[in-house]
């Protein structure tokens, strides 16, 4: 009998592993799937994830359990998924902050989102608006910019911190418009809202879910939508990108898995997310939380990965341009 050489043995082992992986992917899911959310239970992202998880369960015939792991600006929950086995039973539902801004604002981040995670599907964008207190004589972002330039440094914008999304967006507005808005960081959204309603700060960058009631009650006035697209529920409100191209940082949510997630599992999940997005009830319910389900972005793992890479590069360039140093 002719002895097997080392190359033949390795080739046989490799083909066997591929066959086992393919078989596993075809039989998945055989038990409940955990989706880790790096935000607190009861938060808007948590509620959105639970609505998506319910629809994934219907499509894939298995329970999807949401597990909250908040802490350290999304790092705790993300790290848990990075360390999980890539078998399709531990997934991540996370925001753009954990994927494309943390890598440039943390000096020592324990994961690389492009290397340590697998993109599955884009799910939704989180709509944010710039609002002003009623006494401010500006009905648009252009008018607010013009007003600030009459007395530079005299107007303030409430944000959630210099390295968080609204803080970075505020700095981007100053850079693009040549303004000197004073960016006031707040530890809690409620304090930011209260101070803007009472006029202690002239403006704020808030999620639609937080701002909407105040806009309806006319205690705050919306003057622009964050990002490149207008908000479906506020079609007459211009997007920042229409006025200041480049100052359009947007919050969004993606479904991710650990690096090495089998392609067949990722494809099955992406298809199920697309089916969820096509359910009219989901976009309607998401809109009440300030989210917008965008079916044109919910496609395949490959397009999700391309989107993530583009957003990662764009955020890195913007943060570098603004001179924000990682901490």
PDB file of C-alpha atoms in Angstrom:
ATOM      1  CA  UNK A   1       0.000   0.000   0.000  1.00  0.00           C
ATOM      2  CA  UNK A   2       1.386   3.379  -1.021  1.00  0.00           C
ATOM      3  CA  UNK A   3       1.888   5.740   1.988  1.00  0.00           C
ATOM      4  CA  UNK A   4      -0.013   9.030   1.998  1.00  0.00           C
ATOM      5  CA  UNK A   5       2.116  12.142   1.754  1.00  0.00           C
ATOM      6  CA  UNK A   6       1.686  15.141   4.070  1.00  0.00           C
ATOM      7  CA  UNK A   7       0.042  17.300   1.392  1.00  0.00           C
ATOM      8  CA  UNK A   8      -2.620  14.697   0.684  1.00  0.00           C
ATOM      9  CA  UNK A   9      -3.394  14.310   4.390  1.00  0.00           C
ATOM     10  CA  UNK A  10      -3.760  18.084   4.859  1.00  0.00           C
ATOM     11  CA  UNK A  11      -5.934  18.368   1.761  1.00  0.00           C
ATOM     12  CA  UNK A  12      -8.169  15.613   3.063  1.00  0.00           C
ATOM     13  CA  UNK A  13      -8.484  17.269   6.459  1.00  0.00           C
ATOM     14  CA  UNK A  14      -9.290  20.631   4.857  1.00  0.00           C
ATOM     15  CA  UNK A  15     -11.983  19.189   2.610  1.00  0.00           C
ATOM     16  CA  UNK A  16     -13.440  17.371   5.597  1.00  0.00           C
ATOM     17  CA  UNK A  17     -13.603  20.596   7.618  1.00  0.00           C
ATOM     18  CA  UNK A  18     -15.294  22.403   4.719  1.00  0.00           C
ATOM     19  CA  UNK A  19     -17.844  19.606   4.449  1.00  0.00           C
ATOM     20  CA  UNK A  20     -18.513  19.731   8.206  1.00  0.00           C
ATOM     21  CA  UNK A  21     -18.919  23.532   8.109  1.00  0.00           C
ATOM     22  CA  UNK A  22     -21.303  23.305   5.155  1.00  0.00           C
ATOM     23  CA  UNK A  23     -23.346  20.617   6.881  1.00  0.00           C
ATOM     24  CA  UNK A  24     -23.496  22.690  10.074  1.00  0.00           C
ATOM     25  CA  UNK A  25     -24.626  25.765   8.140  1.00  0.00           C
ATOM     26  CA  UNK A  26     -27.370  23.795   6.384  1.00  0.00           C
ATOM     27  CA  UNK A  27     -28.750  22.467   9.683  1.00  0.00           C
ATOM     28  CA  UNK A  28     -28.506  25.823  11.490  1.00  0.00           C
ATOM     29  CA  UNK A  29     -30.236  26.897  13.696  1.00  0.00           C
ATOM     30  CA  UNK A  30     -30.801  23.848  15.886  1.00  0.00           C
ATOM     31  CA  UNK A  31     -31.050  25.760  19.166  1.00  0.00           C
ATOM     32  CA  UNK A  32     -31.835  29.320  20.349  1.00  0.00           C
ATOM     33  CA  UNK A  33     -29.664  32.111  18.954  1.00  0.00           C
ATOM     34  CA  UNK A  34     -28.417  34.912  21.221  1.00  0.00           C
ATOM     35  CA  UNK A  35     -28.254  38.484  19.937  1.00  0.00           C
ATOM     36  CA  UNK A  36     -26.072  40.694  22.119  1.00  0.00           C
ATOM     37  CA  UNK A  37     -27.121  44.349  22.377  1.00  0.00           C
ATOM     38  CA  UNK A  38     -24.418  46.642  23.839  1.00  0.00           C
ATOM     39  CA  UNK A  39     -27.084  48.989  25.222  1.00  0.00           C
ATOM     40  CA  UNK A  40     -29.294  48.793  28.289  1.00  0.00           C
ATOM     41  CA  UNK A  41     -32.544  46.859  28.424  1.00  0.00           C
ATOM     42  CA  UNK A  42     -35.463  49.120  27.583  1.00  0.00           C
ATOM     43  CA  UNK A  43     -33.379  51.476  25.449  1.00  0.00           C
ATOM     44  CA  UNK A  44     -34.551  52.266  21.920  1.00  0.00           C
ATOM     45  CA  UNK A  45     -31.875  50.033  20.291  1.00  0.00           C
ATOM     46  CA  UNK A  46     -32.883  47.190  22.605  1.00  0.00           C
ATOM     47  CA  UNK A  47     -36.554  47.546  21.675  1.00  0.00           C
ATOM     48  CA  UNK A  48     -35.716  47.672  17.957  1.00  0.00           C
ATOM     49  CA  UNK A  49     -33.547  44.567  18.249  1.00  0.00           C
ATOM     50  CA  UNK A  50     -36.338  42.669  19.993  1.00  0.00           C
ATOM     51  CA  UNK A  51     -38.744  43.555  17.175  1.00  0.00           C
ATOM     52  CA  UNK A  52     -36.224  42.309  14.604  1.00  0.00           C
ATOM     53  CA  UNK A  53     -35.454  39.182  16.669  1.00  0.00           C
ATOM     54  CA  UNK A  54     -39.145  38.278  16.783  1.00  0.00           C
ATOM     55  CA  UNK A  55     -39.280  38.347  12.976  1.00  0.00           C
ATOM     56  CA  UNK A  56     -36.034  36.411  12.593  1.00  0.00           C
ATOM     57  CA  UNK A  57     -37.545  33.698  14.784  1.00  0.00           C
ATOM     58  CA  UNK A  58     -40.577  33.495  12.510  1.00  0.00           C
ATOM     59  CA  UNK A  59     -38.434  33.212   9.376  1.00  0.00           C
ATOM     60  CA  UNK A  60     -35.857  30.767  10.700  1.00  0.00           C
ATOM     61  CA  UNK A  61     -37.999  28.649  13.013  1.00  0.00           C
ATOM     62  CA  UNK A  62     -35.910  29.069  16.136  1.00  0.00           C
ATOM     63  CA  UNK A  63     -35.935  31.364  19.162  1.00  0.00           C
ATOM     64  CA  UNK A  64     -33.737  34.494  19.065  1.00  0.00           C
ATOM     65  CA  UNK A  65     -32.870  35.684  22.576  1.00  0.00           C
ATOM     66  CA  UNK A  66     -31.745  39.279  23.175  1.00  0.00           C
ATOM     67  CA  UNK A  67     -29.013  39.676  25.798  1.00  0.00           C
ATOM     68  CA  UNK A  68     -28.054  43.163  26.996  1.00  0.00           C
ATOM     69  CA  UNK A  69     -24.379  43.840  27.706  1.00  0.00           C
ATOM     70  CA  UNK A  70     -24.031  47.630  28.056  1.00  0.00           C
ATOM     71  CA  UNK A  71     -20.869  49.414  29.088  1.00  0.00           C
ATOM     72  CA  UNK A  72     -17.770  51.273  27.890  1.00  0.00           C
ATOM     73  CA  UNK A  73     -19.424  52.856  24.836  1.00  0.00           C
ATOM     74  CA  UNK A  74     -20.497  49.523  23.272  1.00  0.00           C
ATOM     75  CA  UNK A  75     -17.147  47.827  23.938  1.00  0.00           C
ATOM     76  CA  UNK A  76     -18.354  45.302  26.549  1.00  0.00           C
ATOM     77  CA  UNK A  77     -21.061  43.788  24.361  1.00  0.00           C
ATOM     78  CA  UNK A  78     -18.989  43.896  21.200  1.00  0.00           C
ATOM     79  CA  UNK A  79     -16.056  42.159  22.869  1.00  0.00           C
ATOM     80  CA  UNK A  80     -18.351  39.362  24.053  1.00  0.00           C
ATOM     81  CA  UNK A  81     -19.324  38.595  20.459  1.00  0.00           C
ATOM     82  CA  UNK A  82     -15.755  38.909  19.176  1.00  0.00           C
ATOM     83  CA  UNK A  83     -14.777  36.161  21.634  1.00  0.00           C
ATOM     84  CA  UNK A  84     -17.730  33.910  20.772  1.00  0.00           C
ATOM     85  CA  UNK A  85     -17.533  30.870  18.509  1.00  0.00           C
ATOM     86  CA  UNK A  86     -18.437  31.693  14.882  1.00  0.00           C
ATOM     87  CA  UNK A  87     -21.206  29.100  14.811  1.00  0.00           C
ATOM     88  CA  UNK A  88     -24.176  31.405  14.261  1.00  0.00           C
ATOM     89  CA  UNK A  89     -25.457  31.167  17.831  1.00  0.00           C
ATOM     90  CA  UNK A  90     -24.018  34.462  19.111  1.00  0.00           C
ATOM     91  CA  UNK A  91     -24.705  37.633  17.123  1.00  0.00           C
ATOM     92  CA  UNK A  92     -24.302  41.367  17.676  1.00  0.00           C
ATOM     93  CA  UNK A  93     -26.842  44.127  17.085  1.00  0.00           C
ATOM     94  CA  UNK A  94     -24.850  47.311  17.321  1.00  0.00           C
ATOM     95  CA  UNK A  95     -24.646  50.938  16.356  1.00  0.00           C
ATOM     96  CA  UNK A  96     -22.200  52.743  14.108  1.00  0.00           C
ATOM     97  CA  UNK A  97     -20.439  54.108  17.198  1.00  0.00           C
ATOM     98  CA  UNK A  98     -19.111  50.691  18.117  1.00  0.00           C
ATOM     99  CA  UNK A  99     -18.053  49.920  14.558  1.00  0.00           C
ATOM    100  CA  UNK A 100     -16.755  53.084  12.915  1.00  0.00           C
ATOM    101  CA  UNK A 101     -16.106  55.800  15.522  1.00  0.00           C
ATOM    102  CA  UNK A 102     -14.724  53.832  18.477  1.00  0.00           C
ATOM    103  CA  UNK A 103     -11.719  52.631  16.440  1.00  0.00           C
ATOM    104  CA  UNK A 104     -10.644  56.256  16.002  1.00  0.00           C
ATOM    105  CA  UNK A 105     -11.606  57.677  19.402  1.00  0.00           C
ATOM    106  CA  UNK A 106     -10.245  54.898  21.659  1.00  0.00           C
ATOM    107  CA  UNK A 107      -6.485  54.766  22.093  1.00  0.00           C
ATOM    108  CA  UNK A 108      -6.615  51.071  22.990  1.00  0.00           C
ATOM    109  CA  UNK A 109      -9.638  49.296  21.577  1.00  0.00           C
ATOM    110  CA  UNK A 110      -9.826  45.580  22.337  1.00  0.00           C
ATOM    111  CA  UNK A 111     -11.201  44.661  18.910  1.00  0.00           C
ATOM    112  CA  UNK A 112     -10.907  45.565  15.228  1.00  0.00           C
ATOM    113  CA  UNK A 113     -14.426  45.661  13.735  1.00  0.00           C
ATOM    114  CA  UNK A 114     -13.204  44.859  10.228  1.00  0.00           C
ATOM    115  CA  UNK A 115     -11.005  41.963  11.313  1.00  0.00           C
ATOM    116  CA  UNK A 116     -12.835  40.518  14.323  1.00  0.00           C
ATOM    117  CA  UNK A 117     -16.460  40.687  13.163  1.00  0.00           C
ATOM    118  CA  UNK A 118     -18.500  39.499  10.175  1.00  0.00           C
ATOM    119  CA  UNK A 119     -20.985  41.912   8.597  1.00  0.00           C
ATOM    120  CA  UNK A 120     -24.401  40.336   8.062  1.00  0.00           C
ATOM    121  CA  UNK A 121     -26.968  43.040   7.292  1.00  0.00           C
ATOM    122  CA  UNK A 122     -27.677  46.744   7.604  1.00  0.00           C
ATOM    123  CA  UNK A 123     -30.857  47.106   9.657  1.00  0.00           C
ATOM    124  CA  UNK A 124     -31.783  50.742  10.281  1.00  0.00           C
ATOM    125  CA  UNK A 125     -30.567  54.267  10.666  1.00  0.00           C
ATOM    126  CA  UNK A 126     -31.179  56.277  13.805  1.00  0.00           C
ATOM    127  CA  UNK A 127     -32.705  59.599  12.894  1.00  0.00           C
ATOM    128  CA  UNK A 128     -31.362  62.667  14.649  1.00  0.00           C
ATOM    129  CA  UNK A 129     -32.290  66.303  14.325  1.00  0.00           C
ATOM    130  CA  UNK A 130     -30.826  69.678  15.169  1.00  0.00           C
ATOM    131  CA  UNK A 131     -33.333  71.615  17.240  1.00  0.00           C
ATOM    132  CA  UNK A 132     -33.340  75.155  18.607  1.00  0.00           C
ATOM    133  CA  UNK A 133     -35.074  76.799  21.515  1.00  0.00           C
ATOM    134  CA  UNK A 134     -38.098  78.840  20.305  1.00  0.00           C
ATOM    135  CA  UNK A 135     -36.504  82.217  21.105  1.00  0.00           C
ATOM    136  CA  UNK A 136     -33.702  81.662  18.578  1.00  0.00           C
ATOM    137  CA  UNK A 137     -34.492  83.521  15.368  1.00  0.00           C
ATOM    138  CA  UNK A 138     -33.542  80.744  12.959  1.00  0.00           C
ATOM    139  CA  UNK A 139     -35.834  78.443  11.005  1.00  0.00           C
ATOM    140  CA  UNK A 140     -33.087  76.564   9.180  1.00  0.00           C
ATOM    141  CA  UNK A 141     -29.511  75.453   9.734  1.00  0.00           C
ATOM    142  CA  UNK A 142     -28.347  78.062   7.231  1.00  0.00           C
ATOM    143  CA  UNK A 143     -30.081  80.777   9.260  1.00  0.00           C
ATOM    144  CA  UNK A 144     -28.587  79.463  12.510  1.00  0.00           C
ATOM    145  CA  UNK A 145     -25.108  79.529  10.952  1.00  0.00           C
ATOM    146  CA  UNK A 146     -25.652  83.078   9.714  1.00  0.00           C
ATOM    147  CA  UNK A 147     -26.882  84.121  13.163  1.00  0.00           C
ATOM    148  CA  UNK A 148     -23.823  82.617  14.859  1.00  0.00           C
ATOM    149  CA  UNK A 149     -21.486  84.443  12.499  1.00  0.00           C
ATOM    150  CA  UNK A 150     -22.901  87.797  13.593  1.00  0.00           C
ATOM    151  CA  UNK A 151     -21.386  87.129  17.024  1.00  0.00           C
ATOM    152  CA  UNK A 152     -18.980  84.150  16.897  1.00  0.00           C
ATOM    153  CA  UNK A 153     -18.949  81.970  19.988  1.00  0.00           C
ATOM    154  CA  UNK A 154     -22.237  83.321  21.310  1.00  0.00           C
ATOM    155  CA  UNK A 155     -24.441  80.304  20.549  1.00  0.00           C
ATOM    156  CA  UNK A 156     -24.228  76.860  22.146  1.00  0.00           C
ATOM    157  CA  UNK A 157     -25.267  73.363  21.077  1.00  0.00           C
ATOM    158  CA  UNK A 158     -25.990  70.594  23.582  1.00  0.00           C
ATOM    159  CA  UNK A 159     -24.207  67.352  22.632  1.00  0.00           C
ATOM    160  CA  UNK A 160     -23.507  63.987  24.249  1.00  0.00           C
ATOM    161  CA  UNK A 161     -19.717  64.382  24.457  1.00  0.00           C
ATOM    162  CA  UNK A 162     -16.816  65.375  22.181  1.00  0.00           C
ATOM    163  CA  UNK A 163     -16.115  61.791  21.074  1.00  0.00           C
ATOM    164  CA  UNK A 164     -19.710  60.655  20.724  1.00  0.00           C
ATOM    165  CA  UNK A 165     -21.795  61.039  17.601  1.00  0.00           C
ATOM    166  CA  UNK A 166     -23.492  64.364  18.303  1.00  0.00           C
ATOM    167  CA  UNK A 167     -20.254  65.852  19.616  1.00  0.00           C
ATOM    168  CA  UNK A 168     -18.366  64.806  16.483  1.00  0.00           C
ATOM    169  CA  UNK A 169     -21.226  66.098  14.336  1.00  0.00           C
ATOM    170  CA  UNK A 170     -21.143  69.452  16.136  1.00  0.00           C
ATOM    171  CA  UNK A 171     -17.409  69.751  15.481  1.00  0.00           C
ATOM    172  CA  UNK A 172     -17.980  68.821  11.837  1.00  0.00           C
ATOM    173  CA  UNK A 173     -20.552  71.611  11.510  1.00  0.00           C
ATOM    174  CA  UNK A 174     -18.104  74.126  12.977  1.00  0.00           C
ATOM    175  CA  UNK A 175     -15.391  72.938  10.587  1.00  0.00           C
ATOM    176  CA  UNK A 176     -17.554  72.933   7.456  1.00  0.00           C
ATOM    177  CA  UNK A 177     -19.407  76.176   8.192  1.00  0.00           C
ATOM    178  CA  UNK A 178     -16.529  78.127   9.718  1.00  0.00           C
ATOM    179  CA  UNK A 179     -18.544  78.713  12.884  1.00  0.00           C
ATOM    180  CA  UNK A 180     -17.636  78.702  16.564  1.00  0.00           C
ATOM    181  CA  UNK A 181     -20.684  77.120  18.160  1.00  0.00           C
ATOM    182  CA  UNK A 182     -19.900  76.254  21.781  1.00  0.00           C
ATOM    183  CA  UNK A 183     -20.451  72.504  22.134  1.00  0.00           C
ATOM    184  CA  UNK A 184     -21.740  71.734  25.625  1.00  0.00           C
ATOM    185  CA  UNK A 185     -21.368  68.049  26.651  1.00  0.00           C
ATOM    186  CA  UNK A 186     -24.161  66.513  28.728  1.00  0.00           C
ATOM    187  CA  UNK A 187     -24.094  63.277  30.688  1.00  0.00           C
ATOM    188  CA  UNK A 188     -27.840  62.758  30.298  1.00  0.00           C
ATOM    189  CA  UNK A 189     -30.185  63.460  27.402  1.00  0.00           C
ATOM    190  CA  UNK A 190     -32.889  64.721  29.754  1.00  0.00           C
ATOM    191  CA  UNK A 191     -30.599  67.502  31.005  1.00  0.00           C
ATOM    192  CA  UNK A 192     -29.697  68.496  27.444  1.00  0.00           C
ATOM    193  CA  UNK A 193     -33.372  68.675  26.499  1.00  0.00           C
ATOM    194  CA  UNK A 194     -34.317  70.655  29.602  1.00  0.00           C
ATOM    195  CA  UNK A 195     -31.567  73.217  29.099  1.00  0.00           C
ATOM    196  CA  UNK A 196     -32.461  73.682  25.433  1.00  0.00           C
ATOM    197  CA  UNK A 197     -36.189  74.000  26.123  1.00  0.00           C
ATOM    198  CA  UNK A 198     -35.487  76.674  28.747  1.00  0.00           C
ATOM    199  CA  UNK A 199     -32.953  78.467  26.543  1.00  0.00           C
ATOM    200  CA  UNK A 200     -29.857  77.799  28.615  1.00  0.00           C
ATOM    201  CA  UNK A 201     -28.422  76.306  25.435  1.00  0.00           C
ATOM    202  CA  UNK A 202     -29.659  77.634  22.120  1.00  0.00           C
ATOM    203  CA  UNK A 203     -29.613  74.341  20.212  1.00  0.00           C
ATOM    204  CA  UNK A 204     -29.192  70.586  20.613  1.00  0.00           C
ATOM    205  CA  UNK A 205     -28.585  67.487  18.522  1.00  0.00           C
ATOM    206  CA  UNK A 206     -31.166  64.901  19.577  1.00  0.00           C
ATOM    207  CA  UNK A 207     -32.685  61.652  18.381  1.00  0.00           C
ATOM    208  CA  UNK A 208     -36.112  62.006  16.805  1.00  0.00           C
ATOM    209  CA  UNK A 209     -37.624  59.804  19.512  1.00  0.00           C
ATOM    210  CA  UNK A 210     -36.477  62.300  22.154  1.00  0.00           C
ATOM    211  CA  UNK A 211     -37.204  65.484  20.212  1.00  0.00           C
ATOM    212  CA  UNK A 212     -40.502  64.614  18.530  1.00  0.00           C
ATOM    213  CA  UNK A 213     -42.859  65.394  21.425  1.00  0.00           C
ATOM    214  CA  UNK A 214     -41.141  68.732  22.044  1.00  0.00           C
ATOM    215  CA  UNK A 215     -41.333  69.593  18.346  1.00  0.00           C
ATOM    216  CA  UNK A 216     -45.068  68.843  18.331  1.00  0.00           C
ATOM    217  CA  UNK A 217     -45.555  70.930  21.489  1.00  0.00           C
ATOM    218  CA  UNK A 218     -43.454  73.721  19.922  1.00  0.00           C
ATOM    219  CA  UNK A 219     -41.091  73.829  22.894  1.00  0.00           C
ATOM    220  CA  UNK A 220     -38.313  72.998  20.421  1.00  0.00           C
ATOM    221  CA  UNK A 221     -38.042  73.691  16.686  1.00  0.00           C
ATOM    222  CA  UNK A 222     -36.339  71.302  14.253  1.00  0.00           C
ATOM    223  CA  UNK A 223     -34.088  72.973  11.667  1.00  0.00           C
ATOM    224  CA  UNK A 224     -32.163  70.066  10.078  1.00  0.00           C
ATOM    225  CA  UNK A 225     -31.948  66.281   9.919  1.00  0.00           C
ATOM    226  CA  UNK A 226     -28.593  64.647  10.559  1.00  0.00           C
ATOM    227  CA  UNK A 227     -27.062  62.602   7.748  1.00  0.00           C
ATOM    228  CA  UNK A 228     -27.377  62.448   3.984  1.00  0.00           C
ATOM    229  CA  UNK A 229     -31.072  61.597   3.714  1.00  0.00           C
ATOM    230  CA  UNK A 230     -34.212  63.363   4.821  1.00  0.00           C
ATOM    231  CA  UNK A 231     -36.364  61.704   7.468  1.00  0.00           C
ATOM    232  CA  UNK A 232     -39.454  60.007   6.047  1.00  0.00           C
ATOM    233  CA  UNK A 233     -41.682  61.359   8.828  1.00  0.00           C
ATOM    234  CA  UNK A 234     -40.268  64.890   8.337  1.00  0.00           C
ATOM    235  CA  UNK A 235     -39.877  65.177   4.543  1.00  0.00           C
ATOM    236  CA  UNK A 236     -39.731  68.985   4.547  1.00  0.00           C
ATOM    237  CA  UNK A 237     -36.766  69.059   6.934  1.00  0.00           C
ATOM    238  CA  UNK A 238     -33.497  69.395   4.948  1.00  0.00           C
ATOM    239  CA  UNK A 239     -30.653  66.982   5.668  1.00  0.00           C
ATOM    240  CA  UNK A 240     -27.390  68.503   6.917  1.00  0.00           C
ATOM    241  CA  UNK A 241     -25.631  67.128   3.830  1.00  0.00           C
ATOM    242  CA  UNK A 242     -27.788  69.374   1.636  1.00  0.00           C
ATOM    243  CA  UNK A 243     -26.337  72.419   3.390  1.00  0.00           C
ATOM    244  CA  UNK A 244     -22.904  71.259   4.570  1.00  0.00           C
ATOM    245  CA  UNK A 245     -21.590  68.327   2.485  1.00  0.00           C
ATOM    246  CA  UNK A 246     -19.163  66.288   4.552  1.00  0.00           C
ATOM    247  CA  UNK A 247     -20.733  67.204   7.901  1.00  0.00           C
ATOM    248  CA  UNK A 248     -23.148  64.301   7.743  1.00  0.00           C
ATOM    249  CA  UNK A 249     -22.181  61.709  10.335  1.00  0.00           C
ATOM    250  CA  UNK A 250     -25.107  59.326  10.759  1.00  0.00           C
ATOM    251  CA  UNK A 251     -26.021  56.755  13.390  1.00  0.00           C
ATOM    252  CA  UNK A 252     -27.131  53.360  12.095  1.00  0.00           C
ATOM    253  CA  UNK A 253     -27.477  49.747  13.216  1.00  0.00           C
ATOM    254  CA  UNK A 254     -26.141  46.505  11.777  1.00  0.00           C
ATOM    255  CA  UNK A 255     -26.412  42.818  12.571  1.00  0.00           C
ATOM    256  CA  UNK A 256     -22.933  41.315  12.955  1.00  0.00           C
ATOM    257  CA  UNK A 257     -21.362  38.005  13.890  1.00  0.00           C
ATOM    258  CA  UNK A 258     -17.925  36.846  15.010  1.00  0.00           C
ATOM    259  CA  UNK A 259     -15.169  36.649  12.394  1.00  0.00           C
ATOM    260  CA  UNK A 260     -15.307  33.388  10.485  1.00  0.00           C
ATOM    261  CA  UNK A 261     -19.097  33.114  10.494  1.00  0.00           C
ATOM    262  CA  UNK A 262     -20.020  30.584   7.765  1.00  0.00           C
ATOM    263  CA  UNK A 263     -21.231  32.323   4.615  1.00  0.00           C
ATOM    264  CA  UNK A 264     -24.369  30.187   4.415  1.00  0.00           C
ATOM    265  CA  UNK A 265     -25.450  31.268   7.912  1.00  0.00           C
ATOM    266  CA  UNK A 266     -24.732  34.926   7.166  1.00  0.00           C
ATOM    267  CA  UNK A 267     -26.762  34.670   3.951  1.00  0.00           C
ATOM    268  CA  UNK A 268     -29.687  33.046   5.768  1.00  0.00           C
ATOM    269  CA  UNK A 269     -29.669  35.806   8.378  1.00  0.00           C
ATOM    270  CA  UNK A 270     -29.434  38.572   5.771  1.00  0.00           C
ATOM    271  CA  UNK A 271     -32.378  37.086   3.889  1.00  0.00           C
ATOM    272  CA  UNK A 272     -34.391  36.928   7.112  1.00  0.00           C
ATOM    273  CA  UNK A 273     -33.545  40.576   7.903  1.00  0.00           C
ATOM    274  CA  UNK A 274     -34.702  41.550   4.398  1.00  0.00           C
ATOM    275  CA  UNK A 275     -37.969  39.715   5.000  1.00  0.00           C
ATOM    276  CA  UNK A 276     -38.366  41.544   8.308  1.00  0.00           C
ATOM    277  CA  UNK A 277     -37.752  44.893   6.602  1.00  0.00           C
ATOM    278  CA  UNK A 278     -40.485  44.079   4.080  1.00  0.00           C
ATOM    279  CA  UNK A 279     -43.026  43.638   6.878  1.00  0.00           C
ATOM    280  CA  UNK A 280     -44.913  46.983   6.950  1.00  0.00           C
ATOM    281  CA  UNK A 281     -45.397  46.726  10.705  1.00  0.00           C
ATOM    282  CA  UNK A 282     -41.650  46.861  11.421  1.00  0.00           C
ATOM    283  CA  UNK A 283     -40.882  50.199   9.698  1.00  0.00           C
ATOM    284  CA  UNK A 284     -43.960  51.734  11.327  1.00  0.00           C
ATOM    285  CA  UNK A 285     -42.985  50.535  14.802  1.00  0.00           C
ATOM    286  CA  UNK A 286     -39.338  51.497  14.262  1.00  0.00           C
ATOM    287  CA  UNK A 287     -40.314  55.012  13.180  1.00  0.00           C
ATOM    288  CA  UNK A 288     -41.977  55.581  16.558  1.00  0.00           C
ATOM    289  CA  UNK A 289     -38.584  54.914  18.160  1.00  0.00           C
ATOM    290  CA  UNK A 290     -36.792  57.320  15.816  1.00  0.00           C
ATOM    291  CA  UNK A 291     -35.414  54.622  13.499  1.00  0.00           C
ATOM    292  CA  UNK A 292     -35.843  54.242   9.771  1.00  0.00           C
ATOM    293  CA  UNK A 293     -35.734  50.789   8.198  1.00  0.00           C
ATOM    294  CA  UNK A 294     -34.062  51.166   4.809  1.00  0.00           C
ATOM    295  CA  UNK A 295     -34.763  48.199   2.580  1.00  0.00           C
ATOM    296  CA  UNK A 296     -32.403  49.422  -0.133  1.00  0.00           C
ATOM    297  CA  UNK A 297     -29.473  48.874   2.253  1.00  0.00           C
ATOM    298  CA  UNK A 298     -30.650  45.556   3.664  1.00  0.00           C
ATOM    299  CA  UNK A 299     -29.288  43.199   1.027  1.00  0.00           C
ATOM    300  CA  UNK A 300     -26.389  40.745   1.373  1.00  0.00           C
ATOM    301  CA  UNK A 301     -23.449  40.209   3.736  1.00  0.00           C
ATOM    302  CA  UNK A 302     -21.126  41.323   0.928  1.00  0.00           C
ATOM    303  CA  UNK A 303     -22.902  44.654   0.457  1.00  0.00           C
ATOM    304  CA  UNK A 304     -23.131  45.076   4.240  1.00  0.00           C
ATOM    305  CA  UNK A 305     -19.365  44.572   4.486  1.00  0.00           C
ATOM    306  CA  UNK A 306     -18.792  47.098   1.693  1.00  0.00           C
ATOM    307  CA  UNK A 307     -21.059  49.600   3.442  1.00  0.00           C
ATOM    308  CA  UNK A 308     -19.215  49.074   6.725  1.00  0.00           C
ATOM    309  CA  UNK A 309     -15.827  49.600   5.059  1.00  0.00           C
ATOM    310  CA  UNK A 310     -17.027  52.809   3.400  1.00  0.00           C
ATOM    311  CA  UNK A 311     -18.460  54.192   6.651  1.00  0.00           C
ATOM    312  CA  UNK A 312     -15.317  53.172   8.556  1.00  0.00           C
ATOM    313  CA  UNK A 313     -13.071  55.002   6.098  1.00  0.00           C
ATOM    314  CA  UNK A 314     -15.352  58.056   6.050  1.00  0.00           C
ATOM    315  CA  UNK A 315     -15.525  58.300   9.850  1.00  0.00           C
ATOM    316  CA  UNK A 316     -11.767  57.881  10.169  1.00  0.00           C
ATOM    317  CA  UNK A 317     -11.142  60.652   7.663  1.00  0.00           C
ATOM    318  CA  UNK A 318     -13.627  62.995   9.346  1.00  0.00           C
ATOM    319  CA  UNK A 319     -12.254  62.398  12.847  1.00  0.00           C
ATOM    320  CA  UNK A 320      -8.687  62.951  11.616  1.00  0.00           C
ATOM    321  CA  UNK A 321      -9.718  66.159   9.838  1.00  0.00           C
ATOM    322  CA  UNK A 322     -11.305  67.438  13.040  1.00  0.00           C
ATOM    323  CA  UNK A 323      -8.140  66.676  14.996  1.00  0.00           C
ATOM    324  CA  UNK A 324      -9.931  64.528  17.574  1.00  0.00           C
ATOM    325  CA  UNK A 325      -7.317  62.630  19.559  1.00  0.00           C
ATOM    326  CA  UNK A 326      -8.104  59.110  20.794  1.00  0.00           C
ATOM    327  CA  UNK A 327      -8.276  58.576  24.542  1.00  0.00           C
TER     328      UNK A 327
END
